[in-house]
Coordinates of C-alpha atoms and ligand atoms in Angstrom, one line a residue:
M9 CA -42.4 3.5 10.4
L10 CA -39.7 2.7 12.9
E11 CA -37.7 5.2 14.9
L12 CA -34.4 4.3 16.5
Q13 CA -32.1 6.2 18.7
G14 CA -28.3 6.4 18.4
I15 CA -25.5 8.9 19.0
P16 CA -25.6 12.1 17.0
V17 CA -22.1 12.6 15.5
S18 CA -22.5 14.8 12.5
P19 CA -25.3 17.4 12.2
G20 CA -27.9 17.8 9.5
V21 CA -30.7 15.7 8.1
A22 CA -30.4 13.3 5.2
I23 CA -33.3 11.6 3.5
G24 CA -33.0 8.8 0.9
P25 CA -33.1 5.1 0.0
A26 CA -31.1 2.7 2.2
L27 CA -28.0 0.8 1.0
V28 CA -27.3 -1.9 3.6
L29 CA -23.8 -3.2 4.0
D30 CA -23.1 -6.3 6.1
A31 CA -20.4 -6.5 8.8
D32 CA -17.6 -7.0 6.3
G33 CA -18.7 -4.4 3.9
Y34 CA -20.6 -6.8 1.6
S35 CA -23.5 -5.1 0.0
I36 CA -26.7 -7.0 0.6
P37 CA -28.9 -5.6 -2.1
R38 CA -32.2 -6.9 -0.6
C39 CA -32.8 -8.1 3.0
Y40 CA -36.2 -9.5 2.4
V41 CA -38.0 -11.2 -0.5
N42 CA -41.7 -11.4 -1.4
E43 CA -43.7 -14.5 -0.2
T44 CA -43.9 -15.7 -3.8
D45 CA -40.1 -15.7 -4.2
V46 CA -39.3 -17.7 -1.1
A47 CA -39.0 -21.1 -2.9
D48 CA -36.6 -19.6 -5.5
E49 CA -34.6 -17.9 -2.8
Y50 CA -34.1 -21.1 -0.9
H51 CA -33.1 -22.9 -4.1
R52 CA -30.5 -20.2 -4.7
L53 CA -29.1 -20.9 -1.3
Q54 CA -28.9 -24.6 -2.0
Q55 CA -27.0 -23.9 -5.2
A56 CA -24.6 -21.7 -3.5
V57 CA -24.0 -24.3 -0.8
D58 CA -23.3 -26.9 -3.6
D59 CA -20.9 -24.5 -5.4
V60 CA -19.0 -23.7 -2.2
S61 CA -18.8 -27.5 -1.3
R62 CA -17.3 -28.2 -4.6
S63 CA -14.7 -25.5 -4.3
L64 CA -13.8 -26.6 -0.7
E65 CA -13.4 -30.2 -1.8
E66 CA -11.1 -29.1 -4.7
N67 CA -9.1 -27.1 -2.2
R68 CA -8.9 -30.0 0.2
L69 CA -7.6 -32.3 -2.6
Q70 CA -5.0 -29.9 -4.0
T71 CA -3.8 -28.8 -0.6
S72 CA -3.5 -32.4 0.7
A73 CA -1.5 -33.3 -2.4
K74 CA 0.9 -30.3 -2.0
L75 CA 1.2 -29.9 1.7
G76 CA -0.1 -33.2 3.2
N77 CA -3.3 -34.4 4.7
S78 CA -3.2 -32.4 7.9
T79 CA -3.2 -29.1 6.1
G80 CA -5.8 -30.3 3.7
D81 CA -8.0 -31.2 6.7
I82 CA -8.6 -27.5 7.3
F83 CA -10.9 -27.6 4.3
A84 CA -12.4 -30.9 5.4
A85 CA -13.4 -29.1 8.7
Q86 CA -14.9 -26.2 6.7
L87 CA -16.9 -28.6 4.6
Q88 CA -18.2 -30.2 7.8
M89 CA -19.2 -26.8 9.1
L90 CA -20.9 -25.9 5.9
H91 CA -23.1 -29.1 6.1
D92 CA -23.8 -28.8 9.8
P93 CA -27.5 -29.7 10.2
R94 CA -28.3 -26.9 12.7
L95 CA -26.8 -24.3 10.3
A96 CA -28.8 -25.7 7.4
A97 CA -32.0 -25.6 9.5
E98 CA -31.5 -22.1 10.7
L99 CA -30.8 -20.8 7.2
R100 CA -33.9 -22.6 5.9
R101 CA -36.0 -21.1 8.7
R102 CA -34.9 -17.6 8.0
I103 CA -35.6 -17.8 4.3
T104 CA -38.8 -19.8 4.4
E105 CA -40.4 -18.4 7.6
L106 CA -38.9 -14.9 7.9
Q107 CA -38.7 -14.3 4.2
Q108 CA -35.1 -13.1 4.5
S109 CA -33.0 -13.0 1.3
A110 CA -30.4 -15.8 1.1
P111 CA -27.4 -13.4 1.4
Y112 CA -28.9 -11.6 4.3
A113 CA -29.7 -14.9 6.1
V114 CA -26.2 -16.2 5.5
S115 CA -24.6 -13.0 6.8
Q116 CA -26.8 -12.9 9.9
V117 CA -26.5 -16.5 10.9
L118 CA -22.8 -17.0 10.3
H119 CA -21.9 -13.8 11.9
S120 CA -23.8 -14.7 15.1
Y121 CA -22.1 -18.1 15.1
A122 CA -18.7 -16.6 14.8
A123 CA -19.5 -14.0 17.5
A124 CA -20.7 -16.7 19.9
M125 CA -17.4 -18.6 19.3
R126 CA -15.3 -15.6 19.9
R127 CA -17.1 -14.8 23.2
L128 CA -15.9 -18.1 24.6
K129 CA -12.3 -16.7 24.5
S130 CA -10.6 -19.9 23.5
T131 CA -7.8 -19.6 20.9
L132 CA -9.1 -22.8 19.2
L133 CA -12.6 -21.5 18.9
A134 CA -11.4 -18.1 17.8
E135 CA -9.7 -19.8 14.9
R136 CA -12.8 -21.7 14.2
A137 CA -14.7 -18.4 14.1
D138 CA -12.4 -17.2 11.3
D139 CA -13.3 -20.4 9.4
V140 CA -17.0 -19.6 9.9
I141 CA -16.5 -16.1 8.5
D142 CA -14.5 -17.6 5.6
I143 CA -17.5 -19.8 4.7
E144 CA -19.8 -16.8 5.0
K145 CA -17.7 -14.9 2.5
Q146 CA -17.6 -17.8 0.1
L147 CA -21.4 -18.2 0.3
L148 CA -21.9 -14.5 -0.2
H149 CA -19.7 -14.5 -3.2
A150 CA -21.5 -17.5 -4.7
L151 CA -24.8 -15.6 -4.1
G152 CA -23.5 -12.6 -6.0
A153 CA -23.1 -10.2 -3.1
V154 CA -20.2 -7.9 -3.9
R155 CA -17.7 -6.5 -1.5
S156 CA -17.4 -2.7 -1.3
A157 CA -17.7 -2.3 -5.1
P158 CA -21.1 -0.7 -4.9
L159 CA -19.7 2.1 -2.8
K160 CA -17.2 2.9 -5.6
E161 CA -19.8 2.5 -8.3
L162 CA -22.8 4.5 -6.9
T163 CA -24.9 6.2 -9.5
E164 CA -27.8 7.3 -7.3
P165 CA -28.1 9.0 -3.9
V166 CA -28.1 6.5 -0.9
I167 CA -28.0 6.4 2.8
I168 CA -25.5 3.8 4.1
L169 CA -26.6 1.6 6.8
C170 CA -24.0 -0.8 8.2
Y171 CA -22.4 -2.4 11.2
N172 CA -19.4 -0.1 11.2
L173 CA -17.4 2.3 9.1
T174 CA -13.7 2.9 9.7
P175 CA -12.4 6.5 9.4
S176 CA -10.7 5.6 6.1
E177 CA -13.8 4.0 4.6
T178 CA -15.7 7.1 5.6
A179 CA -13.1 9.4 4.0
N180 CA -13.4 7.4 0.8
L181 CA -17.2 7.7 0.6
D182 CA -18.4 9.3 -2.7
R183 CA -19.9 12.5 -1.4
R184 CA -21.8 13.0 -4.7
F185 CA -24.1 10.1 -3.9
V186 CA -23.8 9.3 -0.2
R187 CA -26.1 11.6 1.7
G188 CA -25.6 10.3 5.2
F189 CA -24.9 7.1 7.1
C190 CA -25.9 5.2 10.2
T191 CA -23.9 2.5 12.0
E192 CA -24.7 -0.1 14.6
T193 CA -21.5 0.5 16.5
G194 CA -19.2 3.5 17.2
G195 CA -19.0 6.4 19.7
A196 CA -19.3 10.1 19.7
G197 CA -15.5 10.8 19.8
G198 CA -14.3 8.3 17.2
H199 CA -12.5 9.5 14.2
T200 CA -15.3 8.2 11.9
A201 CA -17.5 10.8 13.5
I202 CA -14.8 13.5 13.0
V203 CA -14.4 12.6 9.3
A204 CA -18.2 12.7 8.8
K205 CA -18.3 16.2 10.3
G206 CA -15.4 17.3 8.0
M207 CA -17.4 15.9 5.0
E208 CA -20.6 17.6 6.3
L209 CA -22.3 14.2 6.1
P210 CA -25.2 13.8 8.5
A211 CA -24.4 10.7 10.6
V212 CA -25.7 8.7 13.5
V213 CA -23.6 5.9 15.1
G214 CA -24.0 3.4 17.9
V215 CA -27.6 2.5 17.2
G216 CA -27.1 -1.2 18.2
E217 CA -28.4 -4.0 16.2
F218 CA -31.0 -2.8 13.7
L219 CA -30.0 -3.9 10.2
D220 CA -32.3 -6.9 10.4
R221 CA -35.2 -4.5 10.6
V222 CA -34.4 -2.8 7.3
G223 CA -36.7 -3.9 4.6
Q224 CA -36.3 -3.8 0.9
S225 CA -35.6 -0.3 -0.6
T226 CA -36.5 1.3 2.7
Q227 CA -36.6 5.0 2.7
V228 CA -34.6 6.4 5.6
I229 CA -34.2 9.7 7.5
V230 CA -30.9 10.2 9.3
D231 CA -31.3 12.9 11.8
G232 CA -27.7 13.8 12.7
D233 CA -28.9 16.7 15.0
H234 CA -30.7 14.4 17.4
G235 CA -29.1 11.0 16.8
R236 CA -32.3 9.6 15.3
I237 CA -32.9 7.3 12.4
I238 CA -36.3 6.7 11.0
L239 CA -37.0 3.7 8.7
N240 CA -39.9 3.9 6.3
P241 CA -41.1 7.3 7.5
D242 CA -44.8 8.2 7.0
E243 CA -45.8 11.2 4.9
A244 CA -46.3 13.5 7.9
T245 CA -42.8 12.7 9.3
L246 CA -41.2 13.2 5.9
S247 CA -42.8 16.6 5.4
R248 CA -41.9 17.7 8.9
Y249 CA -38.3 16.8 8.2
R250 CA -38.3 18.4 4.8
S251 CA -39.6 21.7 6.2
G252 CA -37.0 21.4 9.0
Q253 CA -34.3 21.1 6.3
E254 CA -35.6 24.3 4.6
Q255 CA -35.6 26.2 7.9
Q256 CA -32.1 25.2 8.5
R257 CA -31.1 26.4 5.1
I258 CA -32.6 29.8 5.8
F259 CA -30.9 30.0 9.2
D260 CA -27.5 29.0 7.7
R261 CA -27.9 31.8 5.2
T262 CA -28.4 34.3 8.0
L263 CA -25.2 33.0 9.6
E264 CA -23.3 33.4 6.3
Q265 CA -23.5 37.2 6.8
L266 CA -21.1 36.8 9.8
R267 CA -18.3 35.5 7.5
D268 CA -16.3 38.7 7.5
Q269 CA -17.1 39.8 11.0
P270 CA -14.6 39.1 13.8
A271 CA -15.3 36.5 16.5
E272 CA -15.6 39.2 19.1
T273 CA -17.7 39.4 22.2
T274 CA -20.2 42.3 22.7
D275 CA -17.7 44.1 24.8
G276 CA -14.8 43.7 22.4
T277 CA -12.8 40.6 23.4
L278 CA -11.4 39.0 20.3
V279 CA -11.3 35.2 20.0
S280 CA -9.2 33.6 17.3
L281 CA -11.6 31.2 15.5
N282 CA -9.8 28.6 13.4
A283 CA -10.8 25.4 11.6
N284 CA -9.9 21.7 11.8
I285 CA -9.3 20.0 8.6
E286 CA -8.4 16.5 7.4
F287 CA -7.9 17.1 3.7
P288 CA -6.6 20.0 1.7
H289 CA -9.8 20.5 -0.2
E290 CA -11.6 21.5 3.0
V291 CA -9.7 24.8 3.0
A292 CA -12.3 26.1 0.6
A293 CA -15.0 25.6 3.1
C294 CA -12.8 27.2 5.8
L295 CA -12.3 30.3 3.7
E296 CA -15.9 30.5 2.7
R297 CA -16.8 30.6 6.4
G298 CA -14.2 33.1 7.4
A299 CA -11.8 31.0 9.4
D300 CA -8.9 32.9 11.0
G301 CA -6.6 30.1 10.3
I302 CA -6.2 26.3 10.4
G303 CA -5.9 25.3 14.0
L304 CA -5.5 21.6 13.4
Y305 CA -4.6 19.9 10.2
R306 CA -4.9 16.1 10.8
T307 CA -2.2 15.0 8.4
E308 CA -2.7 11.3 8.9
F309 CA -5.7 11.4 6.6
L310 CA -3.3 11.6 3.7
Y311 CA -2.4 8.0 4.6
L312 CA -6.0 6.9 5.2
A313 CA -7.3 8.1 1.9
S314 CA -4.5 6.9 -0.4
E315 CA -3.8 3.4 -1.6
Q316 CA 0.0 3.6 -1.3
E317 CA 2.1 5.0 1.5
P318 CA 2.5 8.7 0.7
S319 CA 6.0 10.0 -0.2
E320 CA 7.7 13.1 1.0
E321 CA 6.6 14.8 -2.2
D322 CA 2.9 13.8 -1.6
H323 CA 3.1 15.3 1.9
Y324 CA 4.8 18.4 0.5
Q325 CA 2.2 18.9 -2.2
A326 CA -0.7 18.5 0.2
Y327 CA 0.7 20.9 2.8
S328 CA 1.8 23.5 0.2
Q329 CA -1.7 23.5 -1.2
V330 CA -3.2 24.3 2.2
V331 CA -0.6 26.8 3.2
R332 CA -0.8 28.7 -0.1
A333 CA -4.6 28.8 0.0
M334 CA -4.6 30.2 3.5
G335 CA -2.3 33.1 2.5
D336 CA -0.9 34.8 5.6
R337 CA -3.2 33.1 8.0
P338 CA -1.6 30.5 10.3
V339 CA -1.7 26.8 9.6
V340 CA -1.0 24.4 12.5
I341 CA 0.2 21.1 10.9
R342 CA -0.2 18.3 13.4
T343 CA 2.3 15.5 12.8
L344 CA 1.0 11.9 12.1
D345 CA -1.5 10.6 14.6
L346 CA -1.8 7.1 13.2
G347 CA -2.7 4.0 15.1
A348 CA -5.7 2.9 17.2
D349 CA -8.7 3.6 15.0
K350 CA -6.6 5.2 12.3
M351 CA -4.5 2.6 10.7
G352 CA -2.3 3.3 7.7
H353 CA -0.7 0.9 5.3
R354 CA 1.3 -1.2 7.7
P355 CA -0.5 -3.8 9.7
R356 CA -1.0 -3.2 13.3
A357 CA 1.1 -5.4 15.7
D358 CA -1.4 -8.3 16.4
N359 CA -0.7 -8.3 20.1
E360 CA -2.2 -4.8 20.6
R361 CA -5.0 -5.6 23.0
N362 CA -5.7 -1.9 23.8
P363 CA -4.8 0.0 20.7
F364 CA -5.7 3.4 22.3
L365 CA -3.1 2.6 25.0
G366 CA -0.7 1.2 22.5
L367 CA 1.6 2.2 19.7
R368 CA -0.3 5.2 18.4
S369 CA 0.4 8.8 17.4
I370 CA 3.7 10.3 18.4
R371 CA 4.8 6.9 19.8
L372 CA 4.3 5.2 16.5
A373 CA 6.0 8.1 14.6
L374 CA 9.1 8.0 16.8
K375 CA 9.4 4.2 16.4
N376 CA 8.9 4.4 12.7
Q377 CA 11.2 7.2 11.6
D378 CA 11.1 6.1 8.0
I379 CA 7.5 7.3 8.1
F380 CA 8.1 10.3 10.3
R381 CA 11.2 11.9 8.7
P382 CA 9.6 12.4 5.2
Q383 CA 6.7 14.1 6.9
L384 CA 8.9 16.5 9.0
R385 CA 11.0 17.3 5.9
A386 CA 7.8 18.1 3.9
I387 CA 6.5 20.4 6.7
L388 CA 9.7 22.4 6.9
R389 CA 9.7 22.7 3.1
A390 CA 6.1 23.8 2.9
A391 CA 6.7 26.3 5.6
V392 CA 8.4 28.7 3.1
H393 CA 5.0 29.4 1.6
G394 CA 3.3 30.9 4.7
D395 CA 2.7 30.9 8.4
V396 CA 3.3 27.3 9.3
R397 CA 3.4 25.9 12.9
I398 CA 4.1 22.3 13.8
M399 CA 2.3 20.4 16.5
F400 CA 3.1 17.0 18.1
P401 CA 0.1 14.9 19.2
L402 CA -0.4 12.7 22.3
I403 CA 2.7 13.9 24.1
T404 CA 2.8 12.1 27.4
T405 CA 6.4 12.5 28.6
L406 CA 9.1 15.1 28.3
A407 CA 11.4 12.6 26.7
E408 CA 8.9 12.1 23.8
L409 CA 8.7 15.8 23.2
R410 CA 12.5 16.2 23.3
Q411 CA 13.0 13.3 21.0
A412 CA 10.5 14.7 18.5
R413 CA 12.2 18.1 18.6
M414 CA 15.6 16.6 18.2
L415 CA 14.5 14.7 15.1
L416 CA 13.0 17.9 13.7
N417 CA 16.3 19.6 14.2
V418 CA 18.2 16.8 12.5
V419 CA 15.8 16.9 9.6
G420 CA 16.1 20.7 9.3
E421 CA 20.0 20.4 9.2
D422 CA 19.8 17.7 6.6
L423 CA 17.6 19.9 4.4
R424 CA 19.9 22.9 4.8
E425 CA 23.0 20.9 4.1
A426 CA 21.5 19.6 0.9
G427 CA 20.6 23.2 -0.1
I428 CA 16.8 22.4 -0.1
E429 CA 14.6 25.4 0.5
C430 CA 13.0 25.2 3.9
R431 CA 12.3 27.1 7.1
T432 CA 13.5 25.9 10.5
D433 CA 12.4 28.7 12.7
I434 CA 8.7 27.7 12.9
P435 CA 6.8 27.7 16.2
I436 CA 6.6 24.2 17.8
G437 CA 3.6 23.2 19.8
M438 CA 2.2 20.2 21.5
M439 CA -1.3 18.8 22.0
V440 CA -2.5 18.5 25.6
E441 CA -4.6 15.3 25.5
V442 CA -3.2 13.1 28.2
P443 CA -3.8 13.8 31.9
A444 CA 0.0 13.2 32.5
A445 CA 0.8 16.1 30.2
V446 CA -1.5 18.4 32.2
L447 CA 0.1 17.4 35.4
M448 CA 3.5 18.0 34.0
L449 CA 2.6 21.1 32.1
D450 CA 4.7 23.5 34.2
R451 CA 7.7 21.7 32.7
F452 CA 6.4 21.3 29.2
V453 CA 5.7 25.0 28.9
K454 CA 9.4 25.7 29.0
E455 CA 10.0 23.6 25.9
V456 CA 7.2 24.6 23.5
D457 CA 5.9 27.8 21.8
F458 CA 2.2 27.0 22.1
L459 CA -0.4 24.5 23.4
S460 CA -3.6 23.1 22.0
I461 CA -6.0 21.0 24.2
G462 CA -7.3 18.0 22.4
T463 CA -10.4 17.3 24.4
N464 CA -11.4 14.3 22.3
D465 CA -8.5 12.3 23.7
L466 CA -8.3 14.1 27.0
V467 CA -11.9 13.0 27.8
Q468 CA -11.0 9.4 26.8
Y469 CA -7.9 9.2 28.9
T470 CA -9.3 11.1 31.9
L471 CA -12.5 9.2 32.2
A472 CA -11.1 5.8 31.1
V473 CA -13.7 5.7 28.4
D474 CA -13.1 4.5 24.8
R475 CA -14.1 7.4 22.5
S476 CA -15.4 5.0 19.8
N477 CA -17.4 2.6 22.0
E478 CA -21.1 3.0 22.0
S479 CA -21.6 1.0 25.2
V480 CA -19.9 3.7 27.3
A481 CA -20.9 6.7 25.2
D482 CA -22.9 8.2 28.0
L483 CA -19.7 8.6 30.1
Y484 CA -17.9 10.3 27.2
Q485 CA -18.5 13.9 28.2
S486 CA -16.2 16.9 27.8
S487 CA -18.4 18.7 30.3
D488 CA -17.4 16.2 33.1
P489 CA -16.0 18.2 36.1
A490 CA -12.8 16.1 36.1
V491 CA -12.2 17.2 32.4
L492 CA -13.0 20.8 33.2
R493 CA -10.5 20.8 36.1
L494 CA -7.8 19.5 33.8
I495 CA -8.6 22.2 31.2
E496 CA -8.6 24.9 34.0
K497 CA -5.2 23.7 35.1
S498 CA -3.8 23.8 31.5
I499 CA -5.1 27.3 31.0
Y500 CA -3.5 28.4 34.3
E501 CA -0.1 26.9 33.4
A502 CA -0.2 28.4 29.9
K503 CA -1.0 31.8 31.3
K504 CA 1.6 31.7 33.9
A505 CA 4.2 30.9 31.3
G506 CA 2.8 33.4 28.8
L507 CA 2.1 30.7 26.2
P508 CA -0.8 30.8 23.8
I509 CA -3.3 28.0 24.4
S510 CA -6.1 26.9 22.1
V511 CA -8.8 24.1 22.2
C512 CA -9.1 22.0 19.1
G513 CA -11.1 19.1 20.3
E514 CA -14.8 18.8 19.4
M515 CA -15.8 20.4 22.7
S516 CA -15.1 23.8 21.2
S517 CA -17.6 23.3 18.3
R518 CA -20.6 23.1 20.7
P519 CA -21.7 26.7 21.2
A520 CA -22.4 26.6 25.0
R521 CA -19.2 24.7 25.7
A522 CA -17.3 27.2 23.6
L523 CA -18.6 30.0 25.8
L524 CA -17.6 28.1 28.8
L525 CA -14.0 27.7 27.5
I526 CA -13.9 31.4 26.7
G527 CA -15.1 32.2 30.2
M528 CA -12.3 29.9 31.5
G529 CA -9.7 32.1 29.7
V530 CA -9.3 30.5 26.3
R531 CA -8.9 33.0 23.4
S532 CA -8.4 30.6 20.5
L533 CA -10.6 27.8 19.3
S534 CA -10.5 25.4 16.4
V535 CA -13.6 23.7 15.1
P536 CA -14.8 21.7 12.1
P537 CA -15.5 24.1 9.2
N538 CA -19.3 23.6 9.4
A539 CA -19.3 24.7 13.0
L540 CA -17.5 28.0 12.4
P541 CA -20.7 30.1 11.8
K542 CA -22.6 28.9 14.8
V543 CA -19.6 29.3 17.2
K544 CA -19.0 32.8 15.9
K545 CA -22.6 33.7 16.3
A546 CA -22.5 32.5 20.0
I547 CA -19.3 34.5 20.7
R548 CA -20.8 37.7 19.1
S549 CA -23.9 37.4 21.2
V550 CA -22.3 37.5 24.7
S551 CA -20.1 39.6 26.8
I552 CA -16.9 38.3 28.3
K553 CA -18.4 38.9 31.8
E554 CA -21.3 36.6 30.9
C555 CA -18.8 33.9 29.8
E556 CA -16.8 34.3 33.0
E557 CA -20.0 33.9 35.0
I558 CA -20.8 30.7 33.1
A559 CA -17.4 29.3 33.8
E560 CA -17.4 30.2 37.5
R561 CA -20.8 28.5 38.0
A562 CA -20.0 25.5 35.8
M563 CA -17.0 24.7 37.9
T564 CA -19.1 24.3 41.0
F565 CA -21.1 21.2 39.7
E566 CA -20.4 17.6 40.5
S567 CA -21.5 15.9 37.3
A568 CA -21.5 16.4 33.5
R569 CA -25.3 16.3 33.5
E570 CA -25.6 19.2 35.9
V571 CA -23.1 21.2 33.8
D572 CA -25.0 20.4 30.6
I573 CA -28.4 21.4 32.1
Y574 CA -26.9 24.7 33.3
L575 CA -25.2 25.4 29.9
A576 CA -28.4 24.7 28.0
D577 CA -30.1 27.1 30.3
R578 CA -27.6 29.8 29.7
L579 CA -27.6 29.3 26.0
R580 CA -31.4 29.5 25.9
A581 CA -31.2 32.9 27.7
L582 CA -28.3 34.3 25.8
V583 CA -28.4 32.9 22.2
P584 CA -31.8 31.1 21.9
E585 CA -31.4 30.7 18.1
L586 CA -28.5 28.2 18.7
L587 CA -30.2 26.0 21.3
H588 CA -30.8 23.2 18.8
Q589 CA -27.7 23.6 16.7
Ligands
PEP8 C1 -8.3 15.5 20.2 O1 -7.9 14.4 20.7 O2 -9.1 16.3 20.8 C2 -7.9 15.9 18.8 C3 -8.2 17.1 18.4 O3 -7.2 15.0 18.1 P1 -8.0 13.7 17.4 O4 -9.5 13.9 17.5 O5 -7.5 13.7 16.0 O6 -7.5 12.6 18.2
MG9 MG1 -6.3 13.3 19.7

């Protein structure tokens, strides 16, 4: 049994057999072989090396004939790498001494060579690193390892263990068979984490290197509540986790009874409790759990989950489905937030060194109006079916907001002139997720109808910490006093201007932090569907005075740690049932 610690990003416990994917999504069916199979495994590798050599030599000859010797030499260099004596010795050692399977040894050794070359930061070596990865892929192919296909063809429950999963790969996981996942990289605020929560898939990320410790058909426990992963658990651990799962089911059933109760404090202050969704099908879970509305519809996932760029009609169908299903409850449709870790169908500019500071979100939408216009048209058309509100993400300057509003006006006029049914009088809001926007909020409030604080990005940009980087995950805290001060200022400016303000970042889904936000004056929260019951339970267990006391005291601390210790203390006293939720 081996227990490893990572970052908990999506709650729940999953137990099942491991499916290990290597860094490029190749499925490595077995990482280790029996002692008696070592000789055969080594022979398999030698055959794969011969096959790849032959194909490289063919490529060299054909390319030289067509494009000249200097181009053909690319393959000559790859051949030389493939027959490098140190590489051959290391592969042999891993298979014969460590009993690694041939694909696993290939994947491990060639990836570490490529990583070492990239670390040297020379353009020439970086290109060489790509050649190394190319050889790895050819060898894996020759060894019968298949790329991604197993994820599409699953027939049994699995737990995915891999280097990384992108948000779109996560969105495309087959929920019927994938019970949970665990990755070596990734941080708490990344969109992969958010999608996992939306799919109610227990997940742990940022464990660091561990895949080489996963044996053949290892049983795994993913403990998404505590960020733990347990390989080959013993019987006692398995039964402890199984009974924990049962207790959780019982507790969840008691919370189900709150579905039709309002999110109201013990002394009658009403909080609007809404849900965040990525896909239309999540509406069912929102309704089942009594959401007051959709507080954040992350529309970019329409791009991430489909093979072709969505058309205006695709947008319209998706939005209409959500709006109709929600009846007269509000639906806040956030415009495309593509870029950074959420890439669509167009390749990212290759000179983006800091994608989170680059062409993402509203910036990308304004620069690519051929993508943005169809979405805006679809939103205005879908608005005839219910209470639709539109929200622009990552607004940093007034000029951006004005440009977005202007485009919306133009699109609305186009629709009307063409006699297409639409609504152009819908409320327009902006996300507050950049410190610059908070500092300028006294101006922004004059030009929008509502605000929503996106703490996931606000934390990232305030504390200068990449939300999906496990190495700085300990700094990524929405309870940091600097973040709390920005939230406090946002609430102050909204109140002064008489504008509704909500919090739709992940912060609001943690019960103690939700109480803190309410104490600071927030009366509207938006959380992933699976967090609705516990946040409602927290709200219904406290008075507004208790929330205000929490806020007043929390604002006096100097570090996130002090704030968290205090919040845990208050939660233990006020709603002990939720302490471990
Ligand atoms: C946020 O940044 O808090 C937010 C809600 O948006 P996203 O997580 O999609 O960036
Ligand atoms: Mg954001």
